Structures are given as C-alpha cells and as structure tokens.
Short mmCIF file of C-alpha atoms and ligand atoms in Angstrom, two decimals:
data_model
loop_
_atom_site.label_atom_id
_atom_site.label_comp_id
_atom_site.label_asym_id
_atom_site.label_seq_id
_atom_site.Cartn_x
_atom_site.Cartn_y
_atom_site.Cartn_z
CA UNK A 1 -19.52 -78.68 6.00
CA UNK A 2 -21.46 -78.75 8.92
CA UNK A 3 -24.38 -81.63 9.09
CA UNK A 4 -26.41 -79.60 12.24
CA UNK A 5 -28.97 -77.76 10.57
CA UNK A 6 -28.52 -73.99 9.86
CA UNK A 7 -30.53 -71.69 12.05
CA UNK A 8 -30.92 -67.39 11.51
CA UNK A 9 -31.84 -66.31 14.98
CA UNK A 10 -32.99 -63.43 14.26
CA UNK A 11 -31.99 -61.46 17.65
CA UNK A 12 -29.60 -62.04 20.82
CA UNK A 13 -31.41 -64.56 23.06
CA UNK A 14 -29.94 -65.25 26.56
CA UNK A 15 -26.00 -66.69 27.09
CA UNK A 16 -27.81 -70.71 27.85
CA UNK A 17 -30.07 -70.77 24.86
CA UNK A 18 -27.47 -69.14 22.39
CA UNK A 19 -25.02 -71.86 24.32
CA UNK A 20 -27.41 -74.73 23.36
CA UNK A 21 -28.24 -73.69 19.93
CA UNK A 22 -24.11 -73.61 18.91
CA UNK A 23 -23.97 -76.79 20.73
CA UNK A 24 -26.71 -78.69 18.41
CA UNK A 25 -27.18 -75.99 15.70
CA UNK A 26 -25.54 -73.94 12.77
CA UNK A 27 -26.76 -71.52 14.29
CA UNK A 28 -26.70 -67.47 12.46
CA UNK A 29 -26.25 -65.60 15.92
CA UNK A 30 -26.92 -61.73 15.99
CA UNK A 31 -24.92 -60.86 18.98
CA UNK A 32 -25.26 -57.46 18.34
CA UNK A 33 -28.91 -57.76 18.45
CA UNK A 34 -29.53 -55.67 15.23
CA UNK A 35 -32.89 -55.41 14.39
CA UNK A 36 -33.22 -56.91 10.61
CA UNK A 37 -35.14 -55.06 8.25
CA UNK A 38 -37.00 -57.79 5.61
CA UNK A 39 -34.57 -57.55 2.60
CA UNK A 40 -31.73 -58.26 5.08
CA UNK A 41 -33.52 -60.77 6.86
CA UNK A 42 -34.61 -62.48 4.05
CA UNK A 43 -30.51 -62.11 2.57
CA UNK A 44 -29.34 -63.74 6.15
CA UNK A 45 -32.17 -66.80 5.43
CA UNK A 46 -29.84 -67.87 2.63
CA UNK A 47 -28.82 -71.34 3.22
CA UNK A 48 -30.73 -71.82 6.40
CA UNK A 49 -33.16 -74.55 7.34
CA UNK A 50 -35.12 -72.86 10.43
CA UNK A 51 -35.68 -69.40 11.53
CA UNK A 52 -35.65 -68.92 15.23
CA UNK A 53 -37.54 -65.40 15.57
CA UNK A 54 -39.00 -62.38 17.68
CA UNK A 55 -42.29 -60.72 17.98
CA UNK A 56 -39.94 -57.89 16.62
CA UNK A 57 -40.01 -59.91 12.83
CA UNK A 58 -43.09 -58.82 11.03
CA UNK A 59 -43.52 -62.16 9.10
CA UNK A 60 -46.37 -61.23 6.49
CA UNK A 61 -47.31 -63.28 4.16
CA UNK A 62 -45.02 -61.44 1.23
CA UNK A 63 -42.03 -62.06 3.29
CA UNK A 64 -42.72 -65.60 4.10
CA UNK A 65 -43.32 -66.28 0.05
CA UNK A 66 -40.08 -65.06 -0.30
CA UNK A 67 -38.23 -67.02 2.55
CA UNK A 68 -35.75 -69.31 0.83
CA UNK A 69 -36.83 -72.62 -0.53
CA UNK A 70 -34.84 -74.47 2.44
CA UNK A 71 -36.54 -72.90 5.66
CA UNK A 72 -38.61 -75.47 6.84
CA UNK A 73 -39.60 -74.24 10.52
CA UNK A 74 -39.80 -71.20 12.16
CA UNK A 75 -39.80 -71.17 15.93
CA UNK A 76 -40.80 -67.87 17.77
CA UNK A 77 -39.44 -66.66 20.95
CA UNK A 78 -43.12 -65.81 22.37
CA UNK A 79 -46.46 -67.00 22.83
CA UNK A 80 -47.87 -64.72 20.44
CA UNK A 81 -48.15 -65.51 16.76
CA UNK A 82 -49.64 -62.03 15.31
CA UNK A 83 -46.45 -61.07 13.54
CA UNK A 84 -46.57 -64.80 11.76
CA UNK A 85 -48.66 -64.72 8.55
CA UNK A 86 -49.72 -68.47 9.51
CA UNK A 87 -51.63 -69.26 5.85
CA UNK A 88 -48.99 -68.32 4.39
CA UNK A 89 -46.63 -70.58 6.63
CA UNK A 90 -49.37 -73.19 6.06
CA UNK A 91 -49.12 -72.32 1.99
CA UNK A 92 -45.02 -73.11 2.18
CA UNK A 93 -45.31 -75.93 4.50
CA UNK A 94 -43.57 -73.90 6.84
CA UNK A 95 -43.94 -75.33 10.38
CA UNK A 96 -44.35 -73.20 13.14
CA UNK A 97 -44.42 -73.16 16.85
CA UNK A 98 -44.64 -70.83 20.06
CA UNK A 99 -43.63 -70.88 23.49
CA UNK A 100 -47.11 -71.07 25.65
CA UNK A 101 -46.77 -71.84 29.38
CA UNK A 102 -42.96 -71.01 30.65
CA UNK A 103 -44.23 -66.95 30.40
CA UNK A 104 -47.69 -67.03 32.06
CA UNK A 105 -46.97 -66.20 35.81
CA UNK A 106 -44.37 -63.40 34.54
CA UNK A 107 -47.17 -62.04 32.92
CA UNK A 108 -49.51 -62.35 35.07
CA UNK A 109 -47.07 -60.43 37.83
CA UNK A 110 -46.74 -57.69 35.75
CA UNK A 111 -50.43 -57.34 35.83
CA UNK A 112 -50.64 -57.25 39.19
CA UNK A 113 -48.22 -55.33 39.42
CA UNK A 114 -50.08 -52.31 36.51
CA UNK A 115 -52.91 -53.26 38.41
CA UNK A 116 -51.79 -52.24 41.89
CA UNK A 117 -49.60 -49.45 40.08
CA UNK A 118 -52.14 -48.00 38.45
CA UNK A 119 -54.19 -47.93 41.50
CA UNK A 120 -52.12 -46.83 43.85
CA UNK A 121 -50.81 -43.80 41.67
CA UNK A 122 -47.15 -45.42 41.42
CA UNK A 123 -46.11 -43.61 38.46
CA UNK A 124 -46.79 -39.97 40.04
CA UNK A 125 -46.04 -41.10 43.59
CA UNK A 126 -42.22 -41.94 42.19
CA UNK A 127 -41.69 -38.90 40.55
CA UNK A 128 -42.63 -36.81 43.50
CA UNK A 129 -40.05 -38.86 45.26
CA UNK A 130 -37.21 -38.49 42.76
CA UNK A 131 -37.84 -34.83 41.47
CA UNK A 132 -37.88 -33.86 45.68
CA UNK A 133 -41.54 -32.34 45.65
CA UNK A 134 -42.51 -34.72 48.36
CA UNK A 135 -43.42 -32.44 50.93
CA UNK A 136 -44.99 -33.94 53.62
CA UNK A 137 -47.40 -37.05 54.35
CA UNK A 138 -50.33 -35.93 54.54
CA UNK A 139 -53.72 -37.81 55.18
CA UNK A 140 -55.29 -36.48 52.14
CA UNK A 141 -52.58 -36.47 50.15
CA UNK A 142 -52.02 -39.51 46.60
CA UNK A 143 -54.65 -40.92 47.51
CA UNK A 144 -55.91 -44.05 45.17
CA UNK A 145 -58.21 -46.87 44.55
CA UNK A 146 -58.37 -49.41 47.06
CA UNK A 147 -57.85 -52.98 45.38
CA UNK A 148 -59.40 -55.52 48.02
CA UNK A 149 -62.76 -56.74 47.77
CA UNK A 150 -63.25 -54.81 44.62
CA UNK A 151 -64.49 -56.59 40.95
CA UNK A 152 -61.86 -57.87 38.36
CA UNK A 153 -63.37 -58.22 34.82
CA UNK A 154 -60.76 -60.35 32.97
CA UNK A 155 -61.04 -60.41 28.86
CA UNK A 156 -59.82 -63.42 27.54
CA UNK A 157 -59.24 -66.47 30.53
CA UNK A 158 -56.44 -68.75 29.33
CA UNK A 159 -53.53 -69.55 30.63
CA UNK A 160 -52.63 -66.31 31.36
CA UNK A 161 -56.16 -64.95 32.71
CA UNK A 162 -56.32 -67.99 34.99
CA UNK A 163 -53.38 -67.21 36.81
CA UNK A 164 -54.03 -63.75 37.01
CA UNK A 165 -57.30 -64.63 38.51
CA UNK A 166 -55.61 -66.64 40.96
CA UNK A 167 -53.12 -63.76 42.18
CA UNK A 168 -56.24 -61.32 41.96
CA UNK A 169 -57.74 -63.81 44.69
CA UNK A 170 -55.24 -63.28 47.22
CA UNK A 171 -56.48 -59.24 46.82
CA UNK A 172 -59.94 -61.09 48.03
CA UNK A 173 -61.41 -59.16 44.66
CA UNK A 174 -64.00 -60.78 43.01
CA UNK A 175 -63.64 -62.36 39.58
CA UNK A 176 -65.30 -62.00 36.27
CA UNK A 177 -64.40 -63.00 33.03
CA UNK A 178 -64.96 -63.36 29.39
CA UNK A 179 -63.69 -66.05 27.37
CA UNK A 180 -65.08 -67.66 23.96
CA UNK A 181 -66.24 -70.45 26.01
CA UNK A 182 -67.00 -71.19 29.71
CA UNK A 183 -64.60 -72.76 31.82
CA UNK A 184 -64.86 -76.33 33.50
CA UNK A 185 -66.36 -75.61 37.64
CA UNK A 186 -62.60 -76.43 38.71
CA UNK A 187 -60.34 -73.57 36.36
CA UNK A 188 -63.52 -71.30 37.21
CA UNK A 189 -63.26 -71.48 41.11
CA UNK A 190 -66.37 -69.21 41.28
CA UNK A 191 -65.74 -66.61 38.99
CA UNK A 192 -68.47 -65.37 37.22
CA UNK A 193 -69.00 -65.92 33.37
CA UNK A 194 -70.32 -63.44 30.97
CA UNK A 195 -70.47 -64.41 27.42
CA UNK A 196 -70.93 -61.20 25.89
CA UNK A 197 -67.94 -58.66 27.52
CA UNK A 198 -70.31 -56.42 26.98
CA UNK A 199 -72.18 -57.48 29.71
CA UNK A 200 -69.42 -57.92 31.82
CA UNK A 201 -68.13 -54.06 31.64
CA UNK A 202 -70.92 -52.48 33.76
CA UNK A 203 -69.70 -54.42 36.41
CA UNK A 204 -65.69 -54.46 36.75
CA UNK A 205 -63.68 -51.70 38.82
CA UNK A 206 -61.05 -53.35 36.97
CA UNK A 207 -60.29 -54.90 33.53
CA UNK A 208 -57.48 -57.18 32.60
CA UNK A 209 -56.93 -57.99 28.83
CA UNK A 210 -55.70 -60.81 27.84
CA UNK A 211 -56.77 -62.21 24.35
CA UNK A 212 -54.96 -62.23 21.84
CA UNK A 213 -54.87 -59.50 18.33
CA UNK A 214 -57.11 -61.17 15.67
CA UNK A 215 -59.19 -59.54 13.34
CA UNK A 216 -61.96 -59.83 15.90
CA UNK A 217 -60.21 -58.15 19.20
CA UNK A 218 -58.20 -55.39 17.15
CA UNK A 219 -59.90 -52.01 19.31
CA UNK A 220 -61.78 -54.58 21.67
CA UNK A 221 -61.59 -51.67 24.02
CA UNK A 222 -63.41 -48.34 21.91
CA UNK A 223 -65.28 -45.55 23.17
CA UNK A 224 -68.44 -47.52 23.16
CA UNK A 225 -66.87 -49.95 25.51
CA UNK A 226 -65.16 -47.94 28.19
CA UNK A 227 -68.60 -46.23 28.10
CA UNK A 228 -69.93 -49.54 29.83
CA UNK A 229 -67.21 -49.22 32.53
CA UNK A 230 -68.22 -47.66 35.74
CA UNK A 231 -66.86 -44.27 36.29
CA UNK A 232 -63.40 -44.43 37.59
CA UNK A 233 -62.62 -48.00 36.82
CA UNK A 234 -58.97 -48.88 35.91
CA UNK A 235 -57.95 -50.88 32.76
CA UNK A 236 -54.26 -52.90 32.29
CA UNK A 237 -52.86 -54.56 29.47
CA UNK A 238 -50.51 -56.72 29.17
CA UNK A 239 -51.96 -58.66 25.99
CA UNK A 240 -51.22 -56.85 22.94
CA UNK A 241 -51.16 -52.91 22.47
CA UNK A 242 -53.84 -53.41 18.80
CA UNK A 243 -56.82 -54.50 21.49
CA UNK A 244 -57.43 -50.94 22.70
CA UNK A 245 -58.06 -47.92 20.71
CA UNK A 246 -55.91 -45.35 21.90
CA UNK A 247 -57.56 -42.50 21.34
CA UNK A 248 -60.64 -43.74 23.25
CA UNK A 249 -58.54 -44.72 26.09
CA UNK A 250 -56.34 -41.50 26.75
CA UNK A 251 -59.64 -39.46 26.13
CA UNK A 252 -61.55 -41.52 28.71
CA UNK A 253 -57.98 -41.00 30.90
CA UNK A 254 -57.87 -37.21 30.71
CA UNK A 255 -61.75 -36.66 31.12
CA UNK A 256 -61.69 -38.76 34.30
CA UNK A 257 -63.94 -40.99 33.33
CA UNK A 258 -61.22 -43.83 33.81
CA UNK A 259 -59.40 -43.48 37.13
CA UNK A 260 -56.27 -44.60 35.81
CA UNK A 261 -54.80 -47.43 33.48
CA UNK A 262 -51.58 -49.60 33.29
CA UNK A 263 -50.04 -50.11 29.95
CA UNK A 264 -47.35 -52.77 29.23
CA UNK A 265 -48.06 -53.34 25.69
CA UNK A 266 -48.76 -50.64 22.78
CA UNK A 267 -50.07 -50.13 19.49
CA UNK A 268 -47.28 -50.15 16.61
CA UNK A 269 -44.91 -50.17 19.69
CA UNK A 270 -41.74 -49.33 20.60
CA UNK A 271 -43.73 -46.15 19.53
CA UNK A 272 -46.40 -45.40 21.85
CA UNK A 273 -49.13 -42.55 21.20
CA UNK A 274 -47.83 -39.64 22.47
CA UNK A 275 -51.31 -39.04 24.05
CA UNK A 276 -50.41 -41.31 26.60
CA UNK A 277 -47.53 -39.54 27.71
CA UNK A 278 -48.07 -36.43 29.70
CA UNK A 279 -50.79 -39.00 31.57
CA UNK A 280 -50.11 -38.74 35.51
CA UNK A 281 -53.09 -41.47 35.53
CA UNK A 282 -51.05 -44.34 32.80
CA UNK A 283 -48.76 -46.65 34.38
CA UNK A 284 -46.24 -47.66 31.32
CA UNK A 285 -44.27 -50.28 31.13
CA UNK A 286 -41.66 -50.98 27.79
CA UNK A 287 -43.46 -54.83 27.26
CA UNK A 288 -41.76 -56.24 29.79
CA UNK A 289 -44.71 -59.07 30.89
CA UNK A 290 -42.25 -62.18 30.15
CA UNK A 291 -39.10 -60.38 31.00
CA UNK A 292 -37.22 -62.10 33.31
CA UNK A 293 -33.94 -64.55 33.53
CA UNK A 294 -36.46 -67.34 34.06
CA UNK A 295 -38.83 -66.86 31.89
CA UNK A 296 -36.74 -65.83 28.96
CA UNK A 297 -34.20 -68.84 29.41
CA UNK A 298 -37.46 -71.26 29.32
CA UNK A 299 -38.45 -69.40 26.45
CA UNK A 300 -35.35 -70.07 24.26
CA UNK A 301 -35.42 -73.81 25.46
CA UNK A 302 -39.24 -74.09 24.31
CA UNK A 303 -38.40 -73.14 21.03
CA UNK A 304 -35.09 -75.07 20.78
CA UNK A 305 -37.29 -78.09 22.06
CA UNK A 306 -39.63 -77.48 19.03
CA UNK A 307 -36.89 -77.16 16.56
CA UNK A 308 -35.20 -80.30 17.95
CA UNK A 309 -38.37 -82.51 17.69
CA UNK A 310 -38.96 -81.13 14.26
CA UNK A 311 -35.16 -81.84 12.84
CA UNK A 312 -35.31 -85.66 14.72
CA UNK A 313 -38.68 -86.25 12.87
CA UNK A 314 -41.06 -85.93 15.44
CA UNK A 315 -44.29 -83.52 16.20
CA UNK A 316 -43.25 -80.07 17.54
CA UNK A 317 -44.87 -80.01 20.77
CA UNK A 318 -45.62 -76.25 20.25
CA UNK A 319 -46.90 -75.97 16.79
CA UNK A 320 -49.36 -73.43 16.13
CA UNK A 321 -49.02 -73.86 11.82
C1 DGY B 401 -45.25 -63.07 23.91
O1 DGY B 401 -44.57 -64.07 24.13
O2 DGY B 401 -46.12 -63.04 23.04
C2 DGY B 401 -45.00 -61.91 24.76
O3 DGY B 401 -45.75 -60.81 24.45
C3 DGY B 401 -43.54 -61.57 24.80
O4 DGY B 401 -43.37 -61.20 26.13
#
C-alpha cells in the first residue's frame, strides 16, 4: 500500500502537474477528462485524502456533507471559489485553497484583448474576412470606437483590476474604479475612486468587471445600471458570467444603447443565452482568461504547493477555508 496520500483530480490538468502529482501523490488521474457528475464524484472520493478540483465541480454544501470521512483538503485549480460551499468546508474541517496570482496578467490580456475586440468590431470584421464578403476598404466602412484617451470604469480593483489598469494605461485611457475600499496612492497611480459604482457608470466609455459572484454582485450589471452608462459605452467580462443580467445586457446590445460588449465568461456556462448569439456587437470568448501553457502549469503547481504544505503539516499558503 502506498504511504503518499490519495488524491481524485477531478479533471486532466497539464502533462508537468499530472507528472508531479504521480511523483509525490496517489494520485486518481482522469485522463480522459470526463466531467464527473456528484454521485460519481463522490463514488471516486472513496479512499482519498484530498480532492484536487475545477471550477467545473459544483461543490455545494450537500455534496461536501457527503464527501468521505477521509478528505481532508480540497485544492482548486482557479482563483475562484464560487463553486466551493466554504461553510460547509469550514463545518467538515475541510481545508481549502485557490490559486490567486500565477493567472492575473492572462486575464487581464484577455481583457484587453474583449476590450479592443469589442471596439474595434473584431468579431464581424473576421467573418467578413472568412465568409469572402470583404469587398473593398472603404473609408467609411467597420468603423469602431476609438480606445485611446477614452475612460475605463473598472468594477472590482484587485489583483486582476490593477493590472488591467496598468495595460489600459499604455491605451493613455483614463482610469476609474470601484472597489470595497480605496487603494493605497501607489496601487492607485491616479485613478479615480468612486465608492458607490453607481457613481462611477455615468462616466466610463468602458467597463471592466472584475469582482467576484457573491450574493451581493450576482446581476451587478441590470437594466438600472447600464442605464447609468453613457450611450454607446462598451462592457467586458472576464470575472464571472452570474455578475451581469443577461437579458438587460443583450437588450441594451440590440437597442444600441451599448455599442458593443466582450464576453469571456457566462451565466450557467458552457451554455450561454442564446440572446447573445446572433449579436454582431458581442465579442465571445469560451472562458479562456487563464488559458495558457503558463498560466495553467503555475496553476497546477499552486495547488500542488498547497496540498504539499498541508500533508507536511504546515499552513497552505493559499487557503481561502
Ligand atoms: C479562475 O481561476 O477562477 C478562472 O476563472 C479560471 O480561469
């Protein structure tokens, strides 16, 4: 019998982390990368002492109750901790832990990059190209919202906000944000704070979200709020597809009352409202903000780091519960 500890990762994780977690782990590999439903999830927990997960778990509190007696940590491949039922975790003496850091400039390139997208009418721009309808340049023709100089309203300045501010910068466009607290003179570097968002909207040509989903950002963006916005403003997301209402967004899309939006996170995704769809004006990306060798490699070491410290004894230097 094997004396490493027994780990269920839950889904196929790159060739160097699944390398390092045979080398120091029992480890329950899924090289098929099956997506588990909860009984067999909970069947493949048998035995195991730490559950190396996905986003793509949904880890409520009635599934966590029900994790065997032995799982003592649960490391998740991602910064965000939504699908974790934490009190519950708490409740079990479950610890858990994250992976902050290693994906913030990935994330905050594909913003840019919805940002500049959405913008600059990518999405319609390549299809012309591809489906041969490109007929000739013309100096009227796809045109789009210039980026420079213009006002970026970011919702939520962590990690992630901060270095999207800092990209947004080099576009020379002026930054505001809201954030449950004010940053310190040297993370702000002149941006302007608003402590009610609400405040903020009148004034941003674009909007960046990046909080997190809790209880009290779930439809951050409604009707009442893209009201606020100035006509033909352009939104992106690349936090988490529950902070926007849908149906307020894809109406304020068609109407023209948003110029155009870039999308790389959705609602109850992989589906995605088919409102969104027949959109020239939506950018849409298949939540792809960390994805990249780089990222997802320091990913899988972040949480192999956590489970290490954890099985040697020592604090998880990622624990969120
Ligand atoms: C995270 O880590 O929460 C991301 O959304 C995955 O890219």
């Amino acid at each position: 019998m094997s004396s490493k500890p027994r780990v269920l990762v839950t889904r196929h994780l790159p060739p160097k982390v699944e390398a390092r977690l045979g080398r120091d782990y029992d480890a329950r590999l899924n090289p098929e990368d099956r997506l588990y439903g909860t009984e067999e999830l909970l069947k493949l927990a048998e035995g195991c002492d730490a559950l190396l997960g996905c986003p793509t778990d949904k880890l409520n509190a009635d599934t966590i109750q029900r994790l065997p007696a032995s799982i003592k940590a649960l490391a998740t491949f991602s910064v965000g901790h939504e699908h974790i039922d934490l009190a519950a975790c708490k409740a079990r003496n479950i610890a858990v832990s994250n992976t902050p850091d290693v994906l913030t400039d990935a994330t905050a390139d594909i913003a840019m990059l919805l940002m500049l997208a959405a913008a600059r009418r990518a999405h319609e721009g390549e299809k012309l190209v591809r489906e041969k309808r490109w007929g000739s340049w013309a100096p009227t023709g796809m045109l789009g919202t210039h980026v420079t100089g213009k006002r970026l309203g970011i919702v939520g300045m962590g990690r992630i906000g901060q270095a999207v501010a800092k990209r947004a910068r080099a576009f020379d466009m002026q930054i505001l944000y809201s954030n449950r607290s004010r940053l310190k003179p040297e993370l702000e570097q002149g941006a302007a704070y608003f402590a009610d968002p609400d405040d903020m909207l009148p004034q941003c040509d674009f909007l960046s979200l990046h909080c997190p989903a809790t209880p009290e950002t779930v439809k951050f963006l409604n009707a009442a709020r893209i009201a606020r916005l100035p006509d033909g403003a352009i939104v992106v997301n690349t936090a988490r597809g529950a902070v926007v209402d849908d149906a307020a967004l894809i109406a304020a899309l068609t109407s023209g009352k948003l110029a155009a939006a870039g999308l790389d996170v959705f609602d109850g995704e992989p589906k995605v409202n088919p409102g969104y769809l027949p959109l020239e004006n939506a950018f849409l990306l298949p939540h792809v903000g960390s994805a990249t060798h780089d990222t997802r490699d320091a990913m899988g070491m972040r949480c192999l780091d956590n489970l290490d410290a954890f099985f040697a004894g020592r604090a998880m230097p990622h624990r969120v519960a």
